[in-house]
Every structure is written in structure tokens, then in C-alpha cells.
Short mmCIF file of C-alpha atoms in Angstrom, two decimals:
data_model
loop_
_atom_site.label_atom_id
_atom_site.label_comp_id
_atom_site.label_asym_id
_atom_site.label_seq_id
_atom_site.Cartn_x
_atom_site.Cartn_y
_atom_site.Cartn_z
CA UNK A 19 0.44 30.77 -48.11
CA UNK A 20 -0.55 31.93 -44.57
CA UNK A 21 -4.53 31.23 -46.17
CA UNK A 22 -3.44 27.30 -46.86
CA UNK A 23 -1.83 27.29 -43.61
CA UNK A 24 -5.71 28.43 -41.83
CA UNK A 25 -7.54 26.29 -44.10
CA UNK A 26 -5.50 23.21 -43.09
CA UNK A 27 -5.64 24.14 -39.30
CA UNK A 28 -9.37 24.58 -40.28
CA UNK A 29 -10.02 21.31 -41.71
CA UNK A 30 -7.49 19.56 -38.94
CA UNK A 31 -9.67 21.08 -36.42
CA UNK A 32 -13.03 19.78 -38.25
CA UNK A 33 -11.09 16.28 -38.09
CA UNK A 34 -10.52 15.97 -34.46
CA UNK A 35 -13.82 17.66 -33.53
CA UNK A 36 -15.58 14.62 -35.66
CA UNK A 37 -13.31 12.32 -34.21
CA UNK A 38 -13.63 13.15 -30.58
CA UNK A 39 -17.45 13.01 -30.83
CA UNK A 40 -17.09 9.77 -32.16
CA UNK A 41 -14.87 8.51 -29.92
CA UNK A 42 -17.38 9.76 -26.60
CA UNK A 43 -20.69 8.39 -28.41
CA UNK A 44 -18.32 4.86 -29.53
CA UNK A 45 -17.53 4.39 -25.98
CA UNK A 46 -20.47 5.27 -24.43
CA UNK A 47 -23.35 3.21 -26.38
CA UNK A 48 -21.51 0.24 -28.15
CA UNK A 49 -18.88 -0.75 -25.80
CA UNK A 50 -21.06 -0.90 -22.90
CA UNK A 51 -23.13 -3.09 -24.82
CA UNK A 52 -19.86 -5.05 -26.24
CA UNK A 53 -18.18 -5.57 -23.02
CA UNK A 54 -19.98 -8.41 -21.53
CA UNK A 55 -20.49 -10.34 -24.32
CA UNK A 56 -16.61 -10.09 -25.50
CA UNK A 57 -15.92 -11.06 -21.84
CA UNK A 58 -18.00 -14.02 -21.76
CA UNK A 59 -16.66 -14.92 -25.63
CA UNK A 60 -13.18 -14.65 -23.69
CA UNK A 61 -14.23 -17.14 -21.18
CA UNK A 62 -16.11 -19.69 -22.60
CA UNK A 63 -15.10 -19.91 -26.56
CA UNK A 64 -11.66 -18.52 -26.80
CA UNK A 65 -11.64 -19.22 -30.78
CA UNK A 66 -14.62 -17.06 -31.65
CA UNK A 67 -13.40 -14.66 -29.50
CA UNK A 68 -10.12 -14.51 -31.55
CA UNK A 69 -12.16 -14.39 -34.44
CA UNK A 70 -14.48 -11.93 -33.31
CA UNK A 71 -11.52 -9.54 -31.97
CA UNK A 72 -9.59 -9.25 -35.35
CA UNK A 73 -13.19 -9.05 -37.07
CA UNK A 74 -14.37 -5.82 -34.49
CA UNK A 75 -10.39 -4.25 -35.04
CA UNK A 76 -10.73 -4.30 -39.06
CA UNK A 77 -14.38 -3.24 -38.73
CA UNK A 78 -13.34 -0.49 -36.69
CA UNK A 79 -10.25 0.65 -38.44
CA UNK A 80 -12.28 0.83 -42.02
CA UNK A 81 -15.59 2.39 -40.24
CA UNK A 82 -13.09 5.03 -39.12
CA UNK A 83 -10.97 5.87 -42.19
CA UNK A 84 -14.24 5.58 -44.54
CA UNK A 85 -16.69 8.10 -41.91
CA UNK A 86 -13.83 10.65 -41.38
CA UNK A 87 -12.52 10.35 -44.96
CA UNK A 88 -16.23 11.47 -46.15
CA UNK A 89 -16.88 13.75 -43.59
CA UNK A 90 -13.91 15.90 -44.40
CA UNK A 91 -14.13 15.59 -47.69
CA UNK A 92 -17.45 17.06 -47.56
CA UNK A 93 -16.38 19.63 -45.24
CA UNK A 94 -13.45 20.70 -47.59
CA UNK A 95 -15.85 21.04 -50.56
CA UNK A 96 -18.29 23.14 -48.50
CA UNK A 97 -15.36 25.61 -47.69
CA UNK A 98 -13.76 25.65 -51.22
CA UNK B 14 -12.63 2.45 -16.71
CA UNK B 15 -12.53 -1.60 -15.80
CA UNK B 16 -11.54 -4.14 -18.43
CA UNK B 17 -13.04 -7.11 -17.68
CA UNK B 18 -11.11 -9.07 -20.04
CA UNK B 19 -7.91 -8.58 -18.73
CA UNK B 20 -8.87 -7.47 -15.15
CA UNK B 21 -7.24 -3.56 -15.00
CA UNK B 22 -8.31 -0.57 -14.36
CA UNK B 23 -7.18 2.18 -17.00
CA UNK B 24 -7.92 5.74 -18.33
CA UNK B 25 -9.32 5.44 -21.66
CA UNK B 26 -7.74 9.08 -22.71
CA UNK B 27 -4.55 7.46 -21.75
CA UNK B 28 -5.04 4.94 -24.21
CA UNK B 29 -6.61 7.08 -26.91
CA UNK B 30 -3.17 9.44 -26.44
CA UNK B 31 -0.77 6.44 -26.58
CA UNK B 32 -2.78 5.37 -29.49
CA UNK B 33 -2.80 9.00 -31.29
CA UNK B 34 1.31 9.57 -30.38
CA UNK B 35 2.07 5.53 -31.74
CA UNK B 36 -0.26 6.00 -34.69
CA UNK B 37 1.61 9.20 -36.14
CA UNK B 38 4.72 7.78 -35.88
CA UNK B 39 3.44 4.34 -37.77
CA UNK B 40 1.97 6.46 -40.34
CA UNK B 41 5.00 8.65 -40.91
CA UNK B 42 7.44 5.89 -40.46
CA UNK B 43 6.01 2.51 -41.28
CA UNK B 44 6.57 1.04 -37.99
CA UNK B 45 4.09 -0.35 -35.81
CA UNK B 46 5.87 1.57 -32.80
CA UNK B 47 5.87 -1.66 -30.40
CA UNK B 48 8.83 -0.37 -28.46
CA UNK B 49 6.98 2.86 -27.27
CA UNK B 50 3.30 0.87 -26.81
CA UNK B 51 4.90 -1.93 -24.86
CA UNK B 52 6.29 0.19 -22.06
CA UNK B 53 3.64 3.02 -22.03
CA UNK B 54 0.65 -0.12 -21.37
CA UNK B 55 3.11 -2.09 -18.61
CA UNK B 56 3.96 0.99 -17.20
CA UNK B 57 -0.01 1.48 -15.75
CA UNK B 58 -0.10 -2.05 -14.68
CA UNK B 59 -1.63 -4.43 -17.71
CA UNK B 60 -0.05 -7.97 -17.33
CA UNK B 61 3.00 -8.27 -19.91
CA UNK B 62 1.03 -11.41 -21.82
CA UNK B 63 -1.63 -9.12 -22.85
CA UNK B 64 0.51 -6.15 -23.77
CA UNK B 65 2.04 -8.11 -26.29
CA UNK B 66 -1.31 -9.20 -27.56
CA UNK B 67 -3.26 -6.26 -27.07
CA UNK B 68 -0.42 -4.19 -29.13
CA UNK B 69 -0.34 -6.49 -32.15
CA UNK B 70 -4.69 -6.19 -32.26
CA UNK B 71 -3.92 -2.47 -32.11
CA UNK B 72 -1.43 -2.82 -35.12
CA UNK B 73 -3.69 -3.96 -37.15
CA UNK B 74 -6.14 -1.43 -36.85
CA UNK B 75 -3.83 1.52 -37.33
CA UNK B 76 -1.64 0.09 -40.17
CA UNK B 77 -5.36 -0.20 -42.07
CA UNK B 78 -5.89 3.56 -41.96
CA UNK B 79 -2.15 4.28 -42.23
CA UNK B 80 -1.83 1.83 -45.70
CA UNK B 81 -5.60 3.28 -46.90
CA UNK B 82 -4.11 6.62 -46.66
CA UNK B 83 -0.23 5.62 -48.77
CA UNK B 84 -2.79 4.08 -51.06
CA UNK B 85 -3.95 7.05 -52.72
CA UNK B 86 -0.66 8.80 -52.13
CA UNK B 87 0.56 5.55 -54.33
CA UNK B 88 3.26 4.59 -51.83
CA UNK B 89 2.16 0.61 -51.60
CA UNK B 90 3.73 -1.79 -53.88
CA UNK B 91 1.45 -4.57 -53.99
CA UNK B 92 3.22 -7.39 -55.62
CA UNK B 93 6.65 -6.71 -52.90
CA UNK B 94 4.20 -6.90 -49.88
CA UNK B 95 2.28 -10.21 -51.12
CA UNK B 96 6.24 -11.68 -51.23
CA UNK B 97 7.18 -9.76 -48.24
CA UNK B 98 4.09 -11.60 -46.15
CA UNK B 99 5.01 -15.11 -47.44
CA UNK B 100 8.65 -14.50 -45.52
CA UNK B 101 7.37 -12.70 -42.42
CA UNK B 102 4.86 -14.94 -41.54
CA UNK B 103 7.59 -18.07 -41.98
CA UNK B 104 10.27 -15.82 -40.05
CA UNK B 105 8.03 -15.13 -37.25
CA UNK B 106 7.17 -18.70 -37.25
CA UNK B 107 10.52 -19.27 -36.22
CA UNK B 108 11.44 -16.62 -34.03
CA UNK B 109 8.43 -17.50 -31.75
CA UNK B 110 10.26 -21.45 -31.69
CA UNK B 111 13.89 -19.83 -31.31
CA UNK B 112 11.88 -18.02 -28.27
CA UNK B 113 10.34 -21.56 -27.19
CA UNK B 114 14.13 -22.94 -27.02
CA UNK B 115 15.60 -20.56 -25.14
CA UNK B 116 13.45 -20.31 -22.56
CA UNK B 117 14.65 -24.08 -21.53
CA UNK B 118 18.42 -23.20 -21.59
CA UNK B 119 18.89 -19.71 -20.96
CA UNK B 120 17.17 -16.25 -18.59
CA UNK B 121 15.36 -14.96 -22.42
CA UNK B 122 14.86 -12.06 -20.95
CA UNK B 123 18.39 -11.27 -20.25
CA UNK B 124 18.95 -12.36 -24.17
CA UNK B 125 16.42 -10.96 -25.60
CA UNK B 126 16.90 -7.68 -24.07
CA UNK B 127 20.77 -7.97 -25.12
CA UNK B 128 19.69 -8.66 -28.22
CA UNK B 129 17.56 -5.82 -29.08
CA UNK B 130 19.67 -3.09 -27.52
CA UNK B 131 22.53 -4.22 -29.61
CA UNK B 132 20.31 -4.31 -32.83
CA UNK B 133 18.07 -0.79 -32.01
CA UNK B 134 21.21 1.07 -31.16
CA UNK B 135 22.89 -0.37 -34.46
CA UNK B 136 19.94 0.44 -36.76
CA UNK B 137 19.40 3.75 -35.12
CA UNK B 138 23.14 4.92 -35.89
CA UNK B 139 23.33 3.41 -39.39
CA UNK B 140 20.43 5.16 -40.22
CA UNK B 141 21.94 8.27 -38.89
CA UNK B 142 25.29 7.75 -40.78
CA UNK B 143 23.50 7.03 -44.14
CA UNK B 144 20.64 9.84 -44.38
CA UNK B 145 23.10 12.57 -43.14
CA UNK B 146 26.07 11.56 -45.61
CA UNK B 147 22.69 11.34 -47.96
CA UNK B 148 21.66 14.80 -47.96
CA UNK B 149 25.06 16.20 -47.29
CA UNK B 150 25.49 14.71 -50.87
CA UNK B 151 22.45 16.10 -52.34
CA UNK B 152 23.62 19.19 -50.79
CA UNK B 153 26.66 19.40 -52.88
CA UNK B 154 24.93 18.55 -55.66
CA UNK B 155 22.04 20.86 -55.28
CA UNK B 156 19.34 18.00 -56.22
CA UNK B 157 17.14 19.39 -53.02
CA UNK B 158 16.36 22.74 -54.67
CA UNK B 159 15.81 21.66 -57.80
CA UNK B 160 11.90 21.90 -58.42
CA UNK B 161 11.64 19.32 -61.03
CA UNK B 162 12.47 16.73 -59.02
CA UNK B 163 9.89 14.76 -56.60
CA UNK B 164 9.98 14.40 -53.19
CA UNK B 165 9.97 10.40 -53.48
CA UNK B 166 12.42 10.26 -55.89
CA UNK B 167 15.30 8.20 -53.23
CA UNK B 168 18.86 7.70 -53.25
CA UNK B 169 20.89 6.27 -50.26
CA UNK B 170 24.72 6.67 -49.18
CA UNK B 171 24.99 3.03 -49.71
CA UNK B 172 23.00 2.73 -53.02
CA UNK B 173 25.67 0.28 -54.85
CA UNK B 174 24.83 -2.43 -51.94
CA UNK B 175 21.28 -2.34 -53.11
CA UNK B 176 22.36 -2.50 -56.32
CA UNK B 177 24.66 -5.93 -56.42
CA UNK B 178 21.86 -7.42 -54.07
CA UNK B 179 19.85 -6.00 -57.73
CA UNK B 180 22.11 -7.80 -59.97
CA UNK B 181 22.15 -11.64 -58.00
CA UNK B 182 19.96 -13.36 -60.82
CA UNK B 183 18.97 -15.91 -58.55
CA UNK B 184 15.74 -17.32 -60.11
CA UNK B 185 13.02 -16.82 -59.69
CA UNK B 186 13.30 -13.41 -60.66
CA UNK B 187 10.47 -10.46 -60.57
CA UNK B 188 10.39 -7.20 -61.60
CA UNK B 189 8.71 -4.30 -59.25
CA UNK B 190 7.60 -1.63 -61.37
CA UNK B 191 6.05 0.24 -58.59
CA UNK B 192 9.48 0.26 -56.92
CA UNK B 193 11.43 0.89 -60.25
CA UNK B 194 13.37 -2.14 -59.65
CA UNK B 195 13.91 -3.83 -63.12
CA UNK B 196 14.58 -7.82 -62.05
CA UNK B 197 15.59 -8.66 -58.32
CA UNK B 198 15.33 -12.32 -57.07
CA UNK B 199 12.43 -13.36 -55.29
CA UNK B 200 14.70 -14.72 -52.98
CA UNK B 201 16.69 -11.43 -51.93
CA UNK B 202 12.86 -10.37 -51.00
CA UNK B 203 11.94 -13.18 -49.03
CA UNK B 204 15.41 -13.40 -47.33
CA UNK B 205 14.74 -9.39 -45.95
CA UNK B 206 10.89 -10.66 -45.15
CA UNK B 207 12.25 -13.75 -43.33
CA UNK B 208 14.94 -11.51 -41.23
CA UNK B 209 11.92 -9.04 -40.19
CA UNK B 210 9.94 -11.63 -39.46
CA UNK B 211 12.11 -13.45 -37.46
CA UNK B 212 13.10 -10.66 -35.43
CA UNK B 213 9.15 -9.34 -35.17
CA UNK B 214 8.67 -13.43 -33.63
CA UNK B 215 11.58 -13.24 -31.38
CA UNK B 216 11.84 -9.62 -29.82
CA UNK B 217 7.82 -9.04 -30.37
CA UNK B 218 5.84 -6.67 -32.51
CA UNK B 219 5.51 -5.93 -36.31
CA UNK B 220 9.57 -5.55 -36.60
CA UNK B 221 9.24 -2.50 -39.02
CA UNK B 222 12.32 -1.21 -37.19
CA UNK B 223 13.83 -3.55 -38.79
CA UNK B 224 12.05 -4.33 -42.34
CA UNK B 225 11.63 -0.69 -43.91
CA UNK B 226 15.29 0.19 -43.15
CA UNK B 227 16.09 -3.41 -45.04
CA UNK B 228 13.71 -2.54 -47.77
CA UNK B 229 15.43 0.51 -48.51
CA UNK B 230 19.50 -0.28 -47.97
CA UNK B 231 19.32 -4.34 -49.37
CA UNK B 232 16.92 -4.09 -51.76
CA UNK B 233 17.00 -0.63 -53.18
CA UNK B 234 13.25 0.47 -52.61
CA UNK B 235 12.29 4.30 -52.63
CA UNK B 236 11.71 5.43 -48.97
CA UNK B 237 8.06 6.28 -49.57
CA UNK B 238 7.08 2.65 -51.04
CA UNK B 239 9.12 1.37 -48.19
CA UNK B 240 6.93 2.71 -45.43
CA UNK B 241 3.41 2.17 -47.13
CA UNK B 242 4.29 -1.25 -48.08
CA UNK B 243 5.46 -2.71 -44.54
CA UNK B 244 1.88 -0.83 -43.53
CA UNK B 245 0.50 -2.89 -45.92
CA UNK B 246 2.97 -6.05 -44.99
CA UNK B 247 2.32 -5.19 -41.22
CA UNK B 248 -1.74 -5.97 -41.57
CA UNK B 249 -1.28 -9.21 -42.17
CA UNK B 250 1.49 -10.37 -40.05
CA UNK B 251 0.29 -8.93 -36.89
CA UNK B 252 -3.27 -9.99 -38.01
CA UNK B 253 -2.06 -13.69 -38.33
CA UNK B 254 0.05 -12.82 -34.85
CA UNK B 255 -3.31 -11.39 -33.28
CA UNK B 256 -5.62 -14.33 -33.84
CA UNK B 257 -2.65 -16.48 -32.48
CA UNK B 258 -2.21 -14.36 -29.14
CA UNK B 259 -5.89 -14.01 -29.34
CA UNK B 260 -6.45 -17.46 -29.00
CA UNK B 261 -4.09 -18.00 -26.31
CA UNK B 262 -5.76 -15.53 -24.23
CA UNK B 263 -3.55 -12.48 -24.83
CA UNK B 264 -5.36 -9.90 -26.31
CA UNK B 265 -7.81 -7.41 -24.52
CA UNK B 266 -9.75 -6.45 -27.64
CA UNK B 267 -11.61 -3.69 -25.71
CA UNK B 268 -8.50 -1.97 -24.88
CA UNK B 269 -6.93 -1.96 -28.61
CA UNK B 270 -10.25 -1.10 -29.47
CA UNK B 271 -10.32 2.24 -27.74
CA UNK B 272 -6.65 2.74 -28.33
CA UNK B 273 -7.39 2.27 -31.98
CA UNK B 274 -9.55 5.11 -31.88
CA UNK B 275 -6.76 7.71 -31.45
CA UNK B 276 -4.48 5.36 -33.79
CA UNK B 277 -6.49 5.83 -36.52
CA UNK B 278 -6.41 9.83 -36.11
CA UNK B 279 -2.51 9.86 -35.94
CA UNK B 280 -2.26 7.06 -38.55
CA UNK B 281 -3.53 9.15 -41.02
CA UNK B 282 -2.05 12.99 -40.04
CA UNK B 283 1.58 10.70 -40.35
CA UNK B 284 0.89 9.14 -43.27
CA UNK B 285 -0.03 12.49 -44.99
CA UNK B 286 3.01 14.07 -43.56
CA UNK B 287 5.33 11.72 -45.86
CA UNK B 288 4.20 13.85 -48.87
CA UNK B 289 6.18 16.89 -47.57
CA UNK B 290 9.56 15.43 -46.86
CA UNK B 291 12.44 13.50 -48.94
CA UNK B 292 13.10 10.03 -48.53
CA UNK B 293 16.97 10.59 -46.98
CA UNK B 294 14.90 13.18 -44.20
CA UNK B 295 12.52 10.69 -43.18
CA UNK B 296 15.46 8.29 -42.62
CA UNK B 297 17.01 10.80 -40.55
CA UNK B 298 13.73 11.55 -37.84
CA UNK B 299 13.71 7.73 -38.00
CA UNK B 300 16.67 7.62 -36.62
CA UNK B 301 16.36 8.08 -33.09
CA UNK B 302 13.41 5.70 -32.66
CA UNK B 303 15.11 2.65 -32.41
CA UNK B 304 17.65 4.35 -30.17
CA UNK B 305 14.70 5.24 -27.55
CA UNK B 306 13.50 1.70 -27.60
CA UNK B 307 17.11 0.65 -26.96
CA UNK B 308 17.12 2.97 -23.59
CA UNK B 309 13.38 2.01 -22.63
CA UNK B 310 14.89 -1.95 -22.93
CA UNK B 311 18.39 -1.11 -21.30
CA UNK B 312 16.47 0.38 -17.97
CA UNK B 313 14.27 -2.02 -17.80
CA UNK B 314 16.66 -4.69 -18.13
CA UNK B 315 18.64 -2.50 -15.56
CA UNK B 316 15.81 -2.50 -12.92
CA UNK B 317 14.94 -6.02 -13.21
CA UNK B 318 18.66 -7.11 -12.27
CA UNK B 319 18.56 -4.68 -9.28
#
């Protein structure tokens, strides 16, 4: 029991580590680059941007689940 | 950090934390957590339009991960949440007008404030009520200890409601496997769809404070399914309500963005937490949710009249 307990801190551990170096390098490179364009989308062509916002969210959302889902996954079978 | 969009200054670890605390509880509960998100994003000073907005793009994002994850626990009923989005979309069509008219003849604040503290503070001690009588029943009976039994098999104190709203042979009728519902009318589901969604149009967000406690009491689905299917329900809705805010000018993408980031983390963690605990017990933390967004609405209300 106490052995599934560390294994599951373990892999929640792996988790956030992948997900906080994710998070720094996301906000670093590709929002910088983002940020002006989305702003000027905002401005100027208000559809596209709404387009364009739900498109980046669902983009986002499945990028996350699918790079985190593999990466643990791997890390679990590497441990086992 | 500036956001140019919507002109504020804000801590992106404040956002990735709001998004992280918000996503667990969506995961583990099936609610999109509006009533936490709204305050926490006012609170540091982003215009009320584009909390609104930027909380419904957030949605989205973290009821994908939340719904990928109750996917492969098998928690989504796919044929109740294609139903489900026909009636939400239509009910929130109609709270956003019921909105539009009020604001010409009465303070909608003052209403809709009234409003929701009367309905959180309802839902919140119903909920209560039911899961406790629940398990003091399964206590009696012993059902909790015995090992045969799965965690997502459901019963409610108030099962025989769902089952006459089960036996109105209103046609069309369809039968939800998934659920384990035999033949319910398609228009007992799109009644409870219409209710959510006029309640997710009127008092904002994706109204699954509303909808999964519905789902389980009026139309007799297991706890699990309930959660994982409003995920499911909840992408769509507040997708179809982001493009419209989006449009209008409401929605800082950049911000949901970064809050989706910690979302997605907490999205899943709650959604895997589901697996360890019995449909009447997840009722029961529920519980006090709707009662904390009734106390964050009654101060504000509070304030603003002072």
C-alpha cells in the first residue's frame, strides 16, 4: 500500500514537473509571439478573432491532455 | 504581465492557480466553477464584460481535458449529451433575452443576484439533505462495504422522483444504455437541458450547478455519467457562448489561455479522483459549492448597495 501511495506521489510529481516546464517555455516563446497579432485580430477583425480564440483554446486544451497523457504514460512504464 | 487585449495588468501564477484550484473542482464535480472564477478575476481588477467572456473561453479548455479523462473512465454518455446540447443552447438563448428585458424594467443586478442566492443556497442544502439521508441508508444496509459492488453503481434519497419522471411515455422516447435508463422521453431530457441552459444564459457560466444535480434527482442518471457528461455538454455550450462573447469583444483569449494551463492540470487530477468515491459522497463535497457562490454573490450584492 504505502509503495502505491510513493509511486503515485512519484508519477504526480513527474506530472507537474512536465507541466510547469511547459507552462514557462509556453509563455515565454509563443505568447510573446501571439500577443500582438491576437491584439491586432481584436482590433481590426473581431470575427476571426472569435474564431481564432476558440480555435487556440481547443488546440491548447488537446496539445495538453495528449503531451502529458504520453509523457506519463511513458514515465509509468519506465518505472514499472 | 500586460494584456493588451483587455488592458490589465495581472500575475500569470495567479491565473495559472485560479485555473489549477477551478479545474479540480470541474473535473471532480462537473461544473465549470464560474462562481469561484468570476470573483477571483474581478477581484484583481479585469473589467466584468471580459470576466464573463474570458471564463466561458477558459471552460472550454478545461472541460476538454476533464471529459478526455471520464472518457476512458467511461463516465460520458454520448447520446444524453448530444440531447442535452440541443436544450442548453435553446435555454441559454433565452436566458440571455430574459437578461435583455430586464435590464429595461428593472436594477438586473439586484435580480439576478436575488435570484442566484435563493437558487445556490437551495441546491446546496438539497444536495446536503439527499446524499446524507443517502449514505445514512446505505449505512444501514451495509451496501458501502460490500466489495462486489462498484463505486458508480448510484442510488439517491429521492430515487422514486426519477423514476415517475422514467415512466412519462411522452414520445419520442429513447433509451440510454450508458445510463441504464430503459425508455425516458426525449422531452424530460430536453426540459432539464433547457432549465440549465436557461439559468447558465441568465445568471452566466456553464450552469453545471444546476444541470448535474438535475441529471441525477429528475432523470435518474448515475452520479459518475452525470459529471462526465455535462463536461462533455459544457464544451459545446460555452464554446457556442465563447465565440458569441468573443465576438462582442469579451473575451481576453491570452488570459484563458494561460489560465487554461493550470486548468488542464487540475482538470485531470479531479476527474481521476471520481474513481475513488461513491456517487451519494460526491454529492455530499458538492454540496457546499453552490453555498460559497451564494455568500461570494450576497457580499457583493451587499457592498454594491452600501
Amino acid at each position: 500500500m504505502k509503495s502505491v501511495k510513493k509511486s503515485t506521489l512519484f508519477h504526480l510529481i513527474i506530472e507537474l514537473t512536465i507541466y510547469a516546464v511547459f507552462v514557462s517555455v509556453y509563455l515565454i516563446l509563443v505568447l510573446h509571439f501571439l500577443l500582438d497579432w491576437l491584439k491586432e485580430l481584436f482590433t481590426k477583425q473581431r470575427e476571426v478573432y472569435a474564431y481564432v480564440a476558440i480555435l487556440l483554446m481547443i488546440g491548447q486544451a488537446v496539445g495538453l491532455e495528449r503531451l502529458t497523457s504520453s509523457l506519463v504514460h511513458l514515465t509509468r512504464r519506465r518505472t514499472e | 504581465m500586460f494584456f493588451p487585449i483587455s488592458g490589465v495588468h495581472l500575475d500569470p501564477i495567479y491565473l495559472i492557480l485560479i485555473g489549477f484550484i477551478i479545474g479540480t473542482l470541474g473535473g471532480f464535480f462537473g461544473v465549470g466553477g464560474s462562481f469561484l472564477t468570476a470573483p477571483a478575476l474581478f477581484a484583481v481588477g479585469l473589467p466584468m464584460n471580459f470576466v464573463v467572456g474570458t471564463d466561458l473561453a477558459h471552460i472550454v479548455g478545461k472541460s476538454i481535458v476533464a471529459a478526455r479523462t471520464h472518457r476512458v473512465l467511461g463516465n460520458i454518455d454520448l447520446k444524453l449529451a448530444a440531447i442535452m446540447v440541443i436544450g442548453t443552447i435553446a435555454g441559454s438563448e433565452t436566458g440571455v433575452q430574459a437578461i435583455e428585458l430586464l435590464k429595461k424594467v428593472a436594477d438586473v443586478d439586484l435580480v439576478v443576484g436575488s435570484v442566484s442566492v435563493i437558487v445556490f443556497t437551495g441546491i446546496s442544502l438539497f444536495c446536503a439533505w439527499e446524499s446524507w439521508m443517502t449514505l445514512r441508508a446505505k449505512a444501514r444496509t451495509s451496501w458501502s462495504s460490500c466489495p462486489t459492488l462498484s463505486k458508480k453503481q448510484d442510488s439517491t434519497a429521492i430515487d422514486g422522483f426519477a423514476k415517475a419522471v422514467q415512466r412519462i411515455k411522452l414520445a419520442p422516447t429513447v433509451s440510454l444504455p450508458h445510463s441504464g435508463i430503459a425508455s425516458i422521453s426525449f422531452w424530460a431530457i430536453l426540459f432539464v437541458s433547457f432549465i440549465g441552459g436557461v439559468f447558465s444564459g441568465f445568471l452566466g457560466g456553464g450552469a453545471g450547478y444546476i444541470r448535474m444535480p438535475s441529471m441525477v434527482y429528475l432523470l435518474g442518471i448515475p452520479t459518475h455519467i452525470a459529471v462526465g457528461t455535462d463536461l462533455f455538454e459544457i464544451i459545446i455550450s460555452a464554446g457556442y457562448g465563447t465565440v458569441r462573447h468573443a465576438m462582442k469583444g469579451n473575451v481576453d483569449i491570452v488570459i484563458a489561455l494561460i489560465m487554461q494551463t493550470g486548468a488542464a492540470l487540475g482538470a485531470r487530477i479531479g476527474a481521476n479522483l471520481t474513481q475513488y468515491f461513491t456517487g451519494p459522497r460526491i454529492r455530499l463535497a458538492f454540496a457546499p459549492l453552490p453555498l460559497l457562490g451564494a455568500i461570494v454573490i450576497a457580499l457583493r450584492l451587499l457592498n454594491s448597495h452600501h
